[in-house]
């Protein structure tokens, strides 16, 4: 994935801000997984967070998910040793708010924290899958930003 500057028109007004361009390969095996979450946060100072979590079919909760995250700080990309994602959902299981704790070094004990809330979103019926796509406003360590949080699940 590449963090970039995005310009265009939204709702009849000009927009300029942070964005992300990515590409996925392969054919996920939905018999072996029930949920995939992708989250990105793009901050005004150029920093960014990217997180992916996949829940195996036999998992009992989000604690059983395989989670990976990267932190972009200036030109440096740093892997997150222990990423933690906590999500608040509404009655229809759409993401409404999220919290991140990103432990770069498990030995250090200090975490980078971020909190986000939904600004707008939509749900797409994809047959045997459902995509809940939400745009978020993020805050982290005195910085503000925007991003996307998608949840793709078997139905």
mmCIF file of N, CA and C in Angstrom, residues 1 19 26-27 40 46 49 52 54 65-66 68 72 74 82 84 102 116 121 125-126 130 135-136 142-143:
data_model
loop_
_atom_site.group_PDB
_atom_site.id
_atom_site.type_symbol
_atom_site.label_atom_id
_atom_site.label_comp_id
_atom_site.label_asym_id
_atom_site.label_seq_id
_atom_site.Cartn_x
_atom_site.Cartn_y
_atom_site.Cartn_z
ATOM 1 N N UNK A 1 0.837 -1.184 0.000
ATOM 2 C CA UNK A 1 0.000 0.000 0.000
ATOM 3 C C UNK A 1 0.879 1.243 0.000
ATOM 4 N N UNK A 19 -4.687 9.882 1.612
ATOM 5 C CA UNK A 19 -5.357 8.686 1.125
ATOM 6 C C UNK A 19 -4.387 7.536 1.037
ATOM 7 N N UNK A 26 -4.688 -12.767 -4.766
ATOM 8 C CA UNK A 26 -5.116 -14.058 -4.250
ATOM 9 C C UNK A 26 -6.619 -14.170 -4.120
ATOM 10 N N UNK A 27 -7.030 -15.339 -3.709
ATOM 11 C CA UNK A 27 -8.431 -15.671 -3.537
ATOM 12 C C UNK A 27 -8.628 -16.176 -2.113
ATOM 13 N N UNK A 40 -7.165 1.807 8.029
ATOM 14 C CA UNK A 40 -6.096 2.757 7.716
ATOM 15 C C UNK A 40 -6.439 4.098 8.341
ATOM 16 N N UNK A 46 1.426 13.636 7.915
ATOM 17 C CA UNK A 46 2.022 12.692 6.975
ATOM 18 C C UNK A 46 2.162 11.285 7.519
ATOM 19 N N UNK A 49 -1.262 4.780 9.740
ATOM 20 C CA UNK A 49 -1.353 3.458 10.359
ATOM 21 C C UNK A 49 -2.119 2.561 9.395
ATOM 22 N N UNK A 52 -4.433 -4.980 9.405
ATOM 23 C CA UNK A 52 -5.264 -6.041 8.829
ATOM 24 C C UNK A 52 -5.445 -7.116 9.891
ATOM 25 N N UNK A 54 -7.547 -10.959 10.458
ATOM 26 C CA UNK A 54 -8.323 -12.040 9.850
ATOM 27 C C UNK A 54 -8.725 -13.007 10.954
ATOM 28 N N UNK A 65 -7.846 -13.661 16.342
ATOM 29 C CA UNK A 65 -7.532 -13.177 15.000
ATOM 30 C C UNK A 65 -6.028 -13.066 14.771
ATOM 31 N N UNK A 66 -5.621 -13.253 13.524
ATOM 32 C CA UNK A 66 -4.254 -12.941 13.106
ATOM 33 C C UNK A 66 -4.252 -11.458 12.744
ATOM 34 N N UNK A 68 -1.904 -7.887 11.914
ATOM 35 C CA UNK A 68 -0.631 -7.272 11.572
ATOM 36 C C UNK A 68 -0.864 -5.782 11.332
ATOM 37 N N UNK A 72 3.614 4.289 9.659
ATOM 38 C CA UNK A 72 4.422 5.143 8.801
ATOM 39 C C UNK A 72 4.686 6.440 9.554
ATOM 40 N N UNK A 74 7.014 9.676 8.921
ATOM 41 C CA UNK A 74 7.914 10.310 7.967
ATOM 42 C C UNK A 74 8.152 9.364 6.802
ATOM 43 N N UNK A 82 3.023 -5.756 18.540
ATOM 44 C CA UNK A 82 1.777 -6.263 19.112
ATOM 45 C C UNK A 82 0.659 -5.242 18.881
ATOM 46 N N UNK A 84 -3.205 -4.030 18.785
ATOM 47 C CA UNK A 84 -4.498 -4.359 19.411
ATOM 48 C C UNK A 84 -5.559 -3.413 18.862
ATOM 49 N N UNK A 102 -0.884 0.220 19.815
ATOM 50 C CA UNK A 102 0.165 -0.317 18.952
ATOM 51 C C UNK A 102 1.467 -0.376 19.745
ATOM 52 N N UNK A 116 -10.821 6.405 17.034
ATOM 53 C CA UNK A 116 -11.527 6.837 15.846
ATOM 54 C C UNK A 116 -13.022 6.685 15.984
ATOM 55 N N UNK A 121 -20.620 5.897 6.311
ATOM 56 C CA UNK A 121 -20.373 4.516 5.944
ATOM 57 C C UNK A 121 -21.512 3.929 5.135
ATOM 58 N N UNK A 125 -24.119 -5.704 0.121
ATOM 59 C CA UNK A 125 -24.433 -7.128 0.092
ATOM 60 C C UNK A 125 -23.699 -7.731 -1.091
ATOM 61 N N UNK A 126 -22.769 -8.645 -0.818
ATOM 62 C CA UNK A 126 -21.954 -9.263 -1.860
ATOM 63 C C UNK A 126 -22.278 -10.749 -2.002
ATOM 64 N N UNK A 130 -20.631 -9.833 3.230
ATOM 65 C CA UNK A 130 -21.150 -8.495 3.477
ATOM 66 C C UNK A 130 -19.971 -7.588 3.795
ATOM 67 N N UNK A 135 -15.889 5.422 6.855
ATOM 68 C CA UNK A 135 -14.847 6.437 6.890
ATOM 69 C C UNK A 135 -14.810 6.997 8.314
ATOM 70 N N UNK A 136 -13.605 7.119 8.843
ATOM 71 C CA UNK A 136 -13.396 7.476 10.243
ATOM 72 C C UNK A 136 -12.638 8.785 10.377
ATOM 73 N N UNK A 142 -2.150 13.818 19.906
ATOM 74 C CA UNK A 142 -2.247 15.223 19.532
ATOM 75 C C UNK A 142 -2.413 15.465 18.040
ATOM 76 N N UNK A 143 -2.487 14.413 17.253
ATOM 77 C CA UNK A 143 -2.666 14.544 15.806
ATOM 78 C C UNK A 143 -4.091 14.178 15.443
#
